[in-house]
Amino acid sequence: MDNGGGGGGGRPLSDNHSYPSAFCFSKPFKMDDGGGGSVGGGGVSSLIPNRRINEMDFFAQKETAKVDVKREATAHDGLAQGFHINTGLNLHLASGGSEKSSVDGGTSPSNKEKLNMSDKMVGLRAELENMNKENKQLRAMLSQVNNNYSALQMHVVTLMQRQHNRRAEISPANEVNTEGKVGERSRNETIVPRQFMDLGRASMAEKDESSPSWSGSRSPQTNEDASMESRRRKTGSTSNENKDGGREESPDQSLQGGLPNKVPKFNCSQDVEQASEAMSMMRKARVSVRARSEASMISDGCQWRKYGQKMAKGNPCPRAYYRCTMATACPVRKQVQRSAEDRTVLITTYEGHHNHPLPPAAMAMASTTSAAATMLLSGSMPSPDGIMNSSFHSRTMFPCSPGLATISASAPFPTITLDLTHSPNLLQHQRPNAQFHVPFQNLPQNFAPGSHAFNPVLHSQSKFSALQSSPEIQPPQVGTEQVLKPSSSSSSDTVTAATAAITADPNFTAALVAAITSIIGNVHPNNSSNSSTNTRSSNVDNTIGKSNFVDN
DNA sequence: CGACTTTGACCGGCGC
DNA sequence: GCGCCGGTCAAAGTCG
């Protein structure tokens, strides 16, 4: 196949839009290892509240310092002495000298006033100095917290990997897996932590990606990939598809020409295979957005090209297939289909990660989908009791949104669904600062639960067994599902904590809310054609969509 | 004329 | 093995 050839072109842009690695893991680390650092070793997410506390402390110090200044200044005849006590810096010397000279030379009756003035100045300087100190301290603390965070992240990842390896050694055959994908799953587990560790790279690799997964021998899970590859091989497509396949080439090259540079940590072929599996899974992760819209497609800031349309079984509305055209090799695709039950609901399913810079409008959605996908896949982490392994026909609820946020499972691809149809207010609110109104009601600390404007229901066809479940959730679209119960073992607690951390991570929620906001703005009929990047396609799609909507 | 959509055909996976 | 189904391709058509 010619894929091996050139097109592969580097993907220099890669996932610039990917969320920072710090994006996950914040909370559990803080909770578990809070000790580190004066700020409590919290993750990034915990910085703000902690910092506030510290700021208050500092201000308290500052206040006392100010009082001292005044007291000193008024208590002593000589001004200079007051200076010494409070600032302890050279700054006061120059100004103090001038003041002193003026005072000394001044024989005016308003001597007292001048004294007071100088006292005030002294106080202000002292305050300024304290603020500077405070600033430095805060910076130091911030860097320390960051360091602690990174260290903890690494530590947890290492532990996870170790734990999994141990389990794999002890009872590889005991792993519960109704899908008969034991090996595959375990491989995934091994990899997932890396995604936690470096989402940016993970997602980039995914693009690049899906890399090794496209190579020769793979687990059954990569069947789709194989089929796609074979299809492309057959068609011998050269342009887009090939570049699209470009992401496939690099992997092949990587494998054939030695270990890929991007996976230096994997020393043996098995590791490479594991990586490929993880990447494959990552690529397959889908994020579905349900929103009410009369338009045929929500404007998410990206440019899409329709490459197919099919009548899906069980739904009178056709399903349209779109490919991102903002970059030639962008692997991102999406499916748009109206809900069979409620045709005002538009279901948009995203797959893959953009490999190019995105406009802000698109960034929100891309970040959200990528984050959701990452979070989704992160749920496939190892669990000692094996509950997580049975995954694919399970559905659980997001702990962050009781009664609304759910995770469901079924289907060949892990899919997370953001259901915006349950929050009618969404369509009416377009608040730029929405990220401060956290959609989830149950988020422990970092969120203000006051706003109920956003209640995205997260369905997930995934391995999120560690999350809490709830029977009150409406059944997902696909298949029949059962509610999973959270695993109770200590190790799974770790997993649960990690997963909860992700869902509770303000970065994720912020991205989510940003995307939702974006969606809202675009979903609204009046805004359906607002996207500058979606010029022609949206118009056409609107027409098509309306006709579809009417016809169907 | 280029970009994009439409649409029938094709392919592989999967269940029976 | 066969047929269904989801997903993709690519030639033809459409539009600005």
Coordinates of C-alpha atoms (C1' of nucleotides) in Angstrom, one line a residue:
Chain A
M1 CA 0.0 0.0 0.0
D2 CA 1.2 3.4 -0.8
N3 CA 0.3 4.6 2.6
G4 CA 3.6 3.6 3.8
G5 CA 5.1 6.2 1.6
G6 CA 5.1 9.7 2.1
G7 CA 2.0 11.5 3.0
G8 CA 2.7 10.6 6.4
G9 CA 4.1 14.0 6.7
G10 CA 4.8 15.0 10.1
R11 CA 2.2 16.4 12.2
P12 CA 4.0 19.3 13.5
L13 CA 1.0 21.0 14.8
S14 CA -0.2 18.0 16.6
D15 CA -2.5 18.5 19.4
N16 CA -1.8 21.9 20.3
H17 CA -5.2 22.2 21.6
S18 CA -4.9 19.3 23.9
Y19 CA -5.4 20.0 27.5
P20 CA -2.4 20.2 29.6
S21 CA -1.4 17.1 31.3
A22 CA -2.2 18.7 34.6
F23 CA -5.7 18.5 33.6
C24 CA -6.4 15.3 35.3
F25 CA -5.5 13.9 38.6
S26 CA -5.7 17.1 40.5
K27 CA -8.1 16.2 43.2
P28 CA -7.1 12.8 44.5
F29 CA -3.5 13.9 44.8
K30 CA -4.5 16.7 46.9
M31 CA -6.7 14.6 49.0
D32 CA -4.3 11.7 49.4
D33 CA -1.0 13.4 49.5
G34 CA -2.1 16.8 50.5
G35 CA 0.9 17.1 52.7
G36 CA 3.4 18.2 50.2
G37 CA 4.1 21.8 50.2
S38 CA 2.7 24.5 52.3
V39 CA -0.3 24.8 50.1
G40 CA -1.2 21.3 50.7
G41 CA 0.2 19.7 47.6
G42 CA -3.0 20.1 45.9
G43 CA -3.4 19.8 42.2
V44 CA -3.8 22.8 40.1
S45 CA -7.5 22.7 40.7
S46 CA -6.9 23.2 44.4
L47 CA -4.7 26.2 44.0
I48 CA -7.2 28.8 43.9
P49 CA -9.0 28.2 47.1
N50 CA -5.8 27.5 48.9
R51 CA -4.2 30.5 47.6
R52 CA -7.1 32.5 48.8
I53 CA -6.5 31.2 52.2
N54 CA -2.9 32.0 52.1
E55 CA -3.6 35.4 50.8
M56 CA -5.8 36.0 53.7
D57 CA -3.1 35.0 56.0
F58 CA -0.6 37.2 54.3
F59 CA -2.9 40.1 54.4
A60 CA -3.3 39.5 58.1
Q61 CA 0.4 39.7 58.4
K62 CA 0.4 42.7 56.4
E63 CA -2.1 44.3 58.6
T64 CA -0.2 43.7 61.6
A65 CA 2.9 45.0 59.9
K66 CA 1.1 48.1 59.0
V67 CA 0.0 48.6 62.5
D68 CA 3.5 48.1 63.7
V69 CA 4.7 50.7 61.3
K70 CA 2.4 53.3 62.5
R71 CA 3.0 52.5 66.1
E72 CA 6.7 52.6 65.6
A73 CA 6.6 55.8 63.7
T74 CA 4.5 57.6 66.2
A75 CA 6.3 56.2 69.2
H76 CA 9.7 57.3 68.2
D77 CA 11.0 60.8 67.8
G78 CA 13.3 59.8 65.0
L79 CA 11.8 58.8 61.8
A80 CA 14.6 56.6 60.7
Q81 CA 14.0 54.2 63.5
G82 CA 10.5 53.6 62.4
F83 CA 11.8 52.8 59.0
H84 CA 14.2 50.3 60.2
I85 CA 11.8 48.3 62.1
N86 CA 9.2 47.7 59.4
T87 CA 10.7 47.6 56.1
G88 CA 14.1 46.2 56.7
L89 CA 14.9 47.2 53.1
N90 CA 17.1 49.8 51.5
L91 CA 14.2 51.3 49.8
H92 CA 13.4 53.5 52.6
L93 CA 16.8 55.1 52.7
A94 CA 16.5 57.3 49.7
S95 CA 13.0 58.5 50.3
G96 CA 13.4 58.4 54.0
G97 CA 16.4 60.6 53.6
S98 CA 14.6 63.1 51.6
E99 CA 11.8 63.1 54.0
K100 CA 14.2 63.4 56.9
S101 CA 16.0 66.3 55.3
S102 CA 12.8 68.1 54.7
V103 CA 11.7 67.5 58.2
D104 CA 15.0 68.5 59.6
G105 CA 15.1 71.6 57.5
G106 CA 11.6 72.4 58.0
T107 CA 10.8 74.8 60.8
S108 CA 7.3 75.3 59.7
P109 CA 4.5 74.9 62.2
S110 CA 3.0 72.0 60.3
N111 CA 5.8 69.8 61.4
K112 CA 3.4 67.4 62.8
E113 CA 1.6 67.1 59.5
K114 CA 4.7 66.3 57.8
L115 CA 5.5 63.8 60.3
N116 CA 2.2 62.2 59.8
M117 CA 2.7 62.3 56.1
S118 CA 6.0 60.6 56.3
D119 CA 4.5 58.1 58.6
K120 CA 1.9 57.3 56.1
M121 CA 4.5 57.0 53.4
V122 CA 6.5 54.7 55.5
G123 CA 3.5 52.6 56.1
L124 CA 2.7 52.4 52.5
R125 CA 6.2 51.4 51.6
A126 CA 6.2 48.8 54.2
E127 CA 2.9 47.6 52.8
L128 CA 4.4 47.6 49.4
E129 CA 7.3 45.6 50.6
N130 CA 5.1 43.1 52.3
M131 CA 3.1 42.7 49.2
N132 CA 6.2 42.1 47.2
K133 CA 7.3 39.5 49.7
E134 CA 3.9 38.0 49.6
N135 CA 4.0 37.9 45.9
K136 CA 7.3 36.2 45.9
Q137 CA 6.1 33.7 48.5
L138 CA 3.0 33.0 46.5
R139 CA 5.1 32.4 43.4
A140 CA 7.4 30.1 45.3
M141 CA 4.4 28.2 46.7
L142 CA 2.9 27.9 43.3
S143 CA 6.0 26.5 41.8
Q144 CA 6.3 24.2 44.8
V145 CA 2.8 23.0 44.4
N146 CA 3.3 22.4 40.7
N147 CA 6.4 20.4 41.5
N148 CA 4.5 18.4 44.1
Y149 CA 1.7 17.9 41.7
S150 CA 4.0 16.6 39.0
A151 CA 5.8 14.4 41.4
L152 CA 2.6 12.9 42.7
Q153 CA 1.3 12.5 39.3
M154 CA 4.3 10.5 38.3
H155 CA 4.1 8.6 41.5
V156 CA 0.5 7.5 41.0
V157 CA 1.2 6.6 37.4
T158 CA 4.1 4.5 38.5
L159 CA 2.0 2.8 41.1
M160 CA -0.8 2.1 38.7
Q161 CA 1.5 0.6 36.3
R162 CA 3.2 -1.5 38.9
Q163 CA -0.1 -2.6 40.3
H164 CA -1.3 -3.7 37.0
N165 CA 1.8 -5.5 36.1
R166 CA 1.6 -7.3 39.4
R167 CA -1.9 -8.3 38.7
A168 CA -1.1 -9.4 35.2
E169 CA 1.6 -11.6 36.6
I170 CA -0.4 -13.1 39.3
S171 CA -3.7 -13.9 37.6
P172 CA -3.8 -13.0 34.0
A173 CA -6.5 -15.5 33.3
N174 CA -8.6 -14.5 36.2
E175 CA -9.5 -11.1 34.8
V176 CA -13.1 -10.9 34.3
N177 CA -13.8 -10.0 30.8
T178 CA -17.0 -11.0 29.2
E179 CA -15.8 -9.7 26.0
G180 CA -13.0 -12.1 25.8
K181 CA -10.6 -9.3 25.4
V182 CA -8.5 -9.9 28.4
G183 CA -5.2 -9.3 26.8
E184 CA -6.3 -6.3 25.0
R185 CA -7.8 -4.8 28.1
S186 CA -4.8 -5.3 30.2
R187 CA -2.7 -3.7 27.6
N188 CA -5.0 -0.8 27.6
E189 CA -4.7 -0.5 31.3
T190 CA -1.1 -0.4 31.2
I191 CA -1.2 2.5 28.9
V192 CA -3.9 4.6 30.2
P193 CA -1.9 6.1 33.0
R194 CA 0.3 7.6 30.4
Q195 CA -2.6 9.4 29.1
F196 CA -3.1 10.8 32.5
M197 CA 0.4 11.7 32.7
D198 CA 0.6 13.6 29.5
L199 CA -2.6 14.1 27.8
G200 CA -1.2 16.4 25.2
R201 CA 1.3 13.8 24.1
A202 CA -1.2 11.1 24.4
S203 CA -3.6 12.8 22.2
M204 CA -1.0 13.8 19.8
A205 CA 0.2 10.3 19.6
E206 CA -3.2 9.2 19.1
K207 CA -3.4 11.2 16.1
D208 CA -0.2 10.3 14.9
E209 CA -1.1 7.8 16.1
S210 CA -3.4 5.6 16.3
S211 CA -0.2 4.9 15.3
P212 CA 1.1 1.6 16.0
S213 CA -2.3 0.4 16.1
W214 CA -2.5 0.4 12.4
S215 CA 0.3 -2.0 12.0
G216 CA 0.3 -5.6 11.2
S217 CA -0.6 -7.8 14.0
R218 CA -3.1 -6.5 16.3
S219 CA -5.7 -7.6 18.7
P220 CA -9.2 -8.1 17.6
Q221 CA -10.1 -4.7 18.8
T222 CA -8.4 -3.1 16.0
N223 CA -10.5 -4.7 13.5
E224 CA -12.1 -1.6 12.4
D225 CA -8.7 0.0 12.0
A226 CA -7.7 -2.9 9.9
S227 CA -10.7 -2.7 7.8
M228 CA -10.2 0.9 7.2
E229 CA -6.7 0.3 6.4
S230 CA -7.5 -2.4 4.0
R231 CA -10.1 -0.2 2.5
R232 CA -7.7 2.5 1.9
R233 CA -5.3 0.1 0.6
K234 CA -7.8 -1.1 -1.8
T235 CA -9.0 2.2 -3.0
G236 CA -5.4 3.4 -3.2
S237 CA -6.6 6.8 -2.3
T238 CA -3.8 9.3 -2.3
S239 CA -4.9 12.6 -1.1
N240 CA -7.0 13.2 1.9
E241 CA -7.6 9.6 2.8
N242 CA -4.0 8.9 2.4
K243 CA -3.1 11.7 4.6
D244 CA -5.7 10.7 6.8
G245 CA -3.9 7.5 6.6
G246 CA -0.9 9.4 7.2
R247 CA -1.6 8.9 10.8
E248 CA -1.4 5.3 10.0
E249 CA 1.8 5.5 8.2
S250 CA 3.9 6.8 11.0
P251 CA 3.0 3.9 13.1
D252 CA 3.9 1.4 10.5
Q253 CA 7.1 3.2 10.0
S254 CA 7.7 3.3 13.6
L255 CA 7.2 -0.4 14.0
Q256 CA 9.1 -1.4 11.0
G257 CA 11.9 0.9 11.4
G258 CA 12.4 0.3 15.0
L259 CA 10.6 1.6 18.1
P260 CA 8.8 4.8 17.6
N261 CA 10.4 7.7 19.1
K262 CA 7.2 8.8 20.6
V263 CA 7.1 5.7 22.7
P264 CA 10.5 5.5 24.2
K265 CA 9.2 4.1 27.4
F266 CA 8.1 0.9 25.8
N267 CA 11.1 -1.2 25.6
C268 CA 9.6 -4.4 24.3
S269 CA 7.4 -5.2 21.4
Q270 CA 4.6 -6.0 23.8
D271 CA 4.8 -2.5 25.2
V272 CA 4.6 -1.2 21.7
E273 CA 1.6 -3.3 21.2
Q274 CA 0.1 -2.0 24.3
A275 CA 0.7 1.5 23.2
S276 CA -0.9 0.8 20.0
E277 CA -3.9 -0.7 21.7
A278 CA -4.2 2.3 23.9
M279 CA -3.8 4.7 21.0
S280 CA -6.4 2.7 19.1
M281 CA -8.8 2.9 22.0
M282 CA -8.1 6.5 22.4
R283 CA -8.8 7.2 18.8
K284 CA -12.0 5.3 18.9
A285 CA -13.3 7.1 21.9
R286 CA -16.2 9.1 20.9
V287 CA -17.9 12.0 22.4
S288 CA -21.5 12.5 21.6
V289 CA -23.3 15.7 22.1
R290 CA -27.1 15.8 22.3
A291 CA -28.6 19.2 21.8
R292 CA -31.7 20.7 20.6
S293 CA -31.3 22.4 17.3
E294 CA -33.3 22.9 14.2
A295 CA -30.2 23.2 12.2
S296 CA -28.8 20.1 10.7
M297 CA -25.5 20.6 12.3
I298 CA -24.3 22.4 15.3
S299 CA -21.6 24.9 14.5
D300 CA -18.6 24.0 16.6
G301 CA -16.1 26.3 15.0
C302 CA -14.6 23.7 12.8
Q303 CA -14.9 23.2 9.1
W304 CA -16.5 20.0 8.1
R305 CA -16.9 18.2 4.9
K306 CA -19.6 15.7 4.4
Y307 CA -18.4 12.5 3.0
G308 CA -21.4 10.3 3.4
Q309 CA -24.9 9.8 4.6
K310 CA -26.6 6.7 5.6
M311 CA -29.9 5.6 6.8
A312 CA -29.2 4.1 10.1
K313 CA -31.4 1.3 11.3
G314 CA -34.0 2.2 13.9
N315 CA -33.9 5.9 13.0
P316 CA -35.8 7.4 10.2
C317 CA -33.4 10.3 10.1
P318 CA -30.3 9.9 8.0
R319 CA -26.9 9.9 9.6
A320 CA -24.5 12.2 8.1
Y321 CA -20.7 11.7 8.2
Y322 CA -18.4 14.6 8.3
R323 CA -14.7 15.0 8.2
C324 CA -12.7 17.9 9.5
T325 CA -11.2 19.9 6.7
M326 CA -9.4 22.5 8.6
A327 CA -6.3 20.5 8.0
T328 CA -5.7 18.0 5.3
A329 CA -4.6 15.3 7.6
C330 CA -7.0 15.9 10.4
P331 CA -8.4 12.6 11.5
V332 CA -11.4 14.1 13.3
R333 CA -14.8 12.9 12.1
K334 CA -18.2 13.4 13.3
Q335 CA -21.6 11.9 12.7
V336 CA -24.7 14.0 12.9
Q337 CA -28.1 12.5 13.3
R338 CA -31.4 13.5 14.7
S339 CA -32.8 11.6 17.5
A340 CA -35.4 9.1 16.6
E341 CA -37.4 9.9 19.7
D342 CA -37.2 13.6 19.6
R343 CA -36.3 15.0 16.2
T344 CA -35.5 18.3 17.6
V345 CA -32.6 16.7 19.3
L346 CA -29.4 16.7 17.2
I347 CA -26.9 14.1 18.1
T348 CA -23.4 14.9 17.1
T349 CA -20.7 12.3 17.7
Y350 CA -17.1 13.3 17.5
E351 CA -14.2 11.0 17.0
G352 CA -10.5 11.7 17.0
H353 CA -8.4 14.6 17.8
H354 CA -7.6 17.6 15.7
N355 CA -4.0 17.8 14.6
H356 CA -4.1 21.5 13.8
P357 CA -4.6 24.7 15.6
L358 CA -8.2 25.6 16.2
P359 CA -10.0 28.8 16.4
P360 CA -11.3 29.6 19.9
A361 CA -14.8 28.6 19.0
A362 CA -13.6 25.3 17.8
M363 CA -11.2 25.0 20.7
A364 CA -13.9 24.7 23.2
M365 CA -15.6 21.8 21.5
A366 CA -12.4 20.1 20.6
S367 CA -11.1 20.4 24.1
T368 CA -14.2 19.1 25.5
T369 CA -14.4 16.1 23.2
S370 CA -10.8 15.3 23.7
A371 CA -11.1 15.7 27.4
A372 CA -14.2 13.7 27.6
A373 CA -12.5 11.0 25.5
T374 CA -9.5 11.0 27.6
M375 CA -11.6 10.9 30.7
L376 CA -13.7 8.1 29.2
L377 CA -10.7 6.1 28.4
S378 CA -9.1 6.7 31.7
G379 CA -11.9 4.7 33.2
S380 CA -10.4 1.7 31.7
M381 CA -7.8 1.6 34.3
P382 CA -7.1 -1.5 36.2
S383 CA -9.4 -2.6 38.8
P384 CA -8.6 -5.5 41.1
D385 CA -12.0 -6.9 41.3
G386 CA -12.4 -7.0 37.6
I387 CA -15.6 -5.1 37.6
M388 CA -14.2 -2.6 35.3
N389 CA -13.3 -5.2 32.8
S390 CA -16.8 -6.2 32.0
S391 CA -17.3 -2.7 30.9
F392 CA -18.8 -2.8 27.6
H393 CA -22.3 -3.4 28.7
S394 CA -22.4 -1.2 31.6
R395 CA -23.7 2.1 32.4
T396 CA -23.0 4.3 35.3
M397 CA -23.6 7.7 36.4
F398 CA -21.2 10.5 36.8
P399 CA -20.7 11.2 40.4
C400 CA -20.6 14.8 39.6
S401 CA -24.1 15.1 38.5
P402 CA -26.5 12.8 40.3
G403 CA -29.5 11.9 38.4
L404 CA -28.3 13.5 35.3
A405 CA -24.8 12.6 34.7
T406 CA -24.6 9.1 33.6
I407 CA -22.2 6.7 32.2
S408 CA -23.5 3.9 30.0
A409 CA -21.8 1.2 28.2
S410 CA -22.4 -0.9 25.1
A411 CA -21.3 -0.6 21.6
P412 CA -18.0 -1.2 20.1
F413 CA -16.7 2.2 20.9
P414 CA -16.4 3.9 24.2
T415 CA -18.6 6.8 23.9
I416 CA -19.4 9.6 26.2
T417 CA -22.5 11.6 25.7
L418 CA -23.1 15.2 26.7
D419 CA -26.7 15.6 26.9
L420 CA -27.7 19.2 26.7
T421 CA -31.3 18.5 26.1
H422 CA -32.0 18.3 29.8
S423 CA -31.1 21.8 30.5
P424 CA -33.6 23.9 28.6
N425 CA -32.1 27.0 30.1
L426 CA -29.0 26.3 28.3
L427 CA -30.4 27.4 25.1
Q428 CA -31.4 30.7 26.5
H429 CA -28.2 31.5 28.3
Q430 CA -25.1 32.6 26.5
R431 CA -22.9 33.7 29.2
P432 CA -19.3 34.2 28.4
N433 CA -18.2 33.5 31.9
A434 CA -20.0 30.3 32.0
Q435 CA -17.0 28.3 33.1
F436 CA -17.5 29.7 36.6
H437 CA -20.8 28.2 36.7
V438 CA -20.1 24.6 37.1
P439 CA -22.5 22.3 35.5
F440 CA -22.1 19.6 38.0
Q441 CA -24.0 19.8 41.1
N442 CA -22.0 17.5 43.2
L443 CA -18.5 18.6 42.7
P444 CA -16.8 18.6 46.0
Q445 CA -14.8 21.6 46.5
N446 CA -13.7 23.6 43.6
F447 CA -17.1 24.4 42.3
A448 CA -19.9 26.6 43.1
P449 CA -22.9 24.4 43.0
G450 CA -25.2 27.3 42.8
S451 CA -25.8 27.3 39.2
H452 CA -28.0 24.6 37.8
A453 CA -28.0 26.1 34.4
F454 CA -25.9 23.4 33.1
N455 CA -26.8 19.8 33.6
P456 CA -25.1 17.9 30.9
V457 CA -26.0 14.3 31.1
L458 CA -23.0 12.3 30.4
H459 CA -23.7 9.0 28.9
S460 CA -20.7 6.8 28.4
Q461 CA -20.3 3.6 26.8
S462 CA -17.2 2.9 28.6
K463 CA -15.3 1.2 31.3
F464 CA -16.3 3.6 34.0
S465 CA -17.3 1.0 36.5
A466 CA -15.5 2.8 39.2
L467 CA -18.0 5.5 39.2
Q468 CA -21.1 5.6 41.1
S469 CA -24.2 4.4 39.5
S470 CA -27.8 5.3 39.7
P471 CA -30.9 3.5 38.4
E472 CA -32.8 6.7 37.9
I473 CA -31.0 7.5 34.8
Q474 CA -32.9 7.2 31.6
P475 CA -31.7 4.4 29.5
P476 CA -29.1 5.3 27.0
Q477 CA -29.7 5.2 23.3
V478 CA -27.8 2.2 22.6
G479 CA -28.6 -1.2 23.8
T480 CA -29.7 -2.4 27.1
E481 CA -27.6 -1.6 30.0
Q482 CA -27.2 -2.4 33.6
V483 CA -26.1 -0.3 36.4
L484 CA -22.8 -0.9 37.7
K485 CA -21.9 -0.7 41.2
P486 CA -18.7 1.0 42.3
S487 CA -16.1 -1.4 43.2
S488 CA -15.3 -1.4 46.8
S489 CA -11.7 -2.5 47.0
S490 CA -9.0 -0.1 48.0
S491 CA -7.3 -0.2 44.6
S492 CA -10.5 0.6 42.9
D493 CA -10.8 3.4 45.3
T494 CA -7.8 4.8 43.8
V495 CA -9.2 4.4 40.4
T496 CA -12.4 5.9 41.6
A497 CA -10.6 8.7 43.1
A498 CA -8.6 9.3 40.0
T499 CA -11.7 9.2 37.8
A500 CA -13.6 11.4 40.2
A501 CA -10.7 13.7 40.1
I502 CA -10.9 13.9 36.4
T503 CA -14.6 14.6 36.4
A504 CA -14.1 17.1 39.1
D505 CA -11.2 18.7 37.5
P506 CA -12.0 22.3 36.9
N507 CA -10.1 22.2 33.7
F508 CA -12.3 19.5 32.4
T509 CA -15.4 21.1 33.6
A510 CA -14.3 24.4 32.4
A511 CA -13.6 23.0 29.0
L512 CA -16.9 21.2 29.1
V513 CA -18.8 24.3 30.0
A514 CA -16.9 26.3 27.5
A515 CA -17.9 23.8 24.9
I516 CA -21.4 23.8 26.1
T517 CA -21.5 27.5 25.9
S518 CA -20.1 27.3 22.5
I519 CA -22.6 24.8 21.5
I520 CA -25.4 26.7 23.0
G521 CA -24.4 29.7 21.1
N522 CA -24.3 27.8 18.0
V523 CA -27.1 25.4 18.5
H524 CA -29.6 28.1 18.9
P525 CA -31.5 28.5 15.7
N526 CA -30.6 32.1 15.5
N527 CA -26.9 31.2 15.8
S528 CA -26.8 28.2 13.6
S529 CA -25.0 30.1 10.9
N530 CA -22.9 32.2 13.1
S531 CA -19.8 30.3 12.7
S532 CA -17.5 32.0 10.3
T533 CA -15.7 28.8 9.6
N534 CA -18.7 26.9 8.8
T535 CA -19.8 29.1 6.1
R536 CA -20.9 27.1 3.2
S537 CA -21.3 23.8 4.8
S538 CA -23.5 25.1 7.5
N539 CA -25.7 26.8 5.1
V540 CA -26.1 23.8 3.0
D541 CA -26.5 21.6 6.0
N542 CA -29.1 23.8 7.4
T543 CA -31.0 23.4 4.2
I544 CA -30.5 19.8 4.1
G545 CA -31.1 19.4 7.7
K546 CA -34.4 21.2 7.5
S547 CA -35.5 19.2 4.7
N548 CA -34.5 16.1 6.5
F549 CA -36.2 17.3 9.5
V550 CA -39.3 17.9 7.6
D551 CA -39.2 14.9 5.5
N552 CA -38.4 12.6 8.3
Chain B
dC1 C1' -13.4 26.4 -11.5
dG2 C1' -12.9 24.9 -7.1
dA3 C1' -15.1 23.4 -3.1
dC4 C1' -18.6 20.9 -1.5
dT5 C1' -22.7 17.7 -1.4
dT6 C1' -25.2 13.8 -3.0
dT7 C1' -25.7 9.1 -3.6
dG8 C1' -25.0 4.5 -5.0
dA9 C1' -21.7 1.1 -4.4
dC10 C1' -18.4 -1.2 -1.8
dC11 C1' -16.2 -3.3 2.2
dG12 C1' -15.7 -5.7 6.6
dG13 C1' -17.7 -7.0 10.9
dC14 C1' -21.2 -9.4 13.0
dG15 C1' -25.1 -12.3 14.0
dC16 C1' -28.0 -16.0 12.6
Chain C
dG1 C1' -22.4 -19.0 4.3
dC2 C1' -25.5 -15.3 4.0
dG3 C1' -27.5 -11.1 4.8
dC4 C1' -27.7 -7.0 7.5
dC5 C1' -25.5 -3.0 9.0
dG6 C1' -22.3 0.8 9.8
dG7 C1' -18.9 3.2 7.7
dT8 C1' -16.4 4.9 3.7
dC9 C1' -15.4 5.9 -1.1
dA10 C1' -15.7 8.4 -5.3
dA11 C1' -18.1 9.9 -9.4
dA12 C1' -21.5 13.0 -10.6
dG13 C1' -23.9 16.9 -9.5
dT14 C1' -24.5 21.6 -7.4
dC15 C1' -23.3 26.1 -6.0
dG16 C1' -21.0 30.5 -5.6

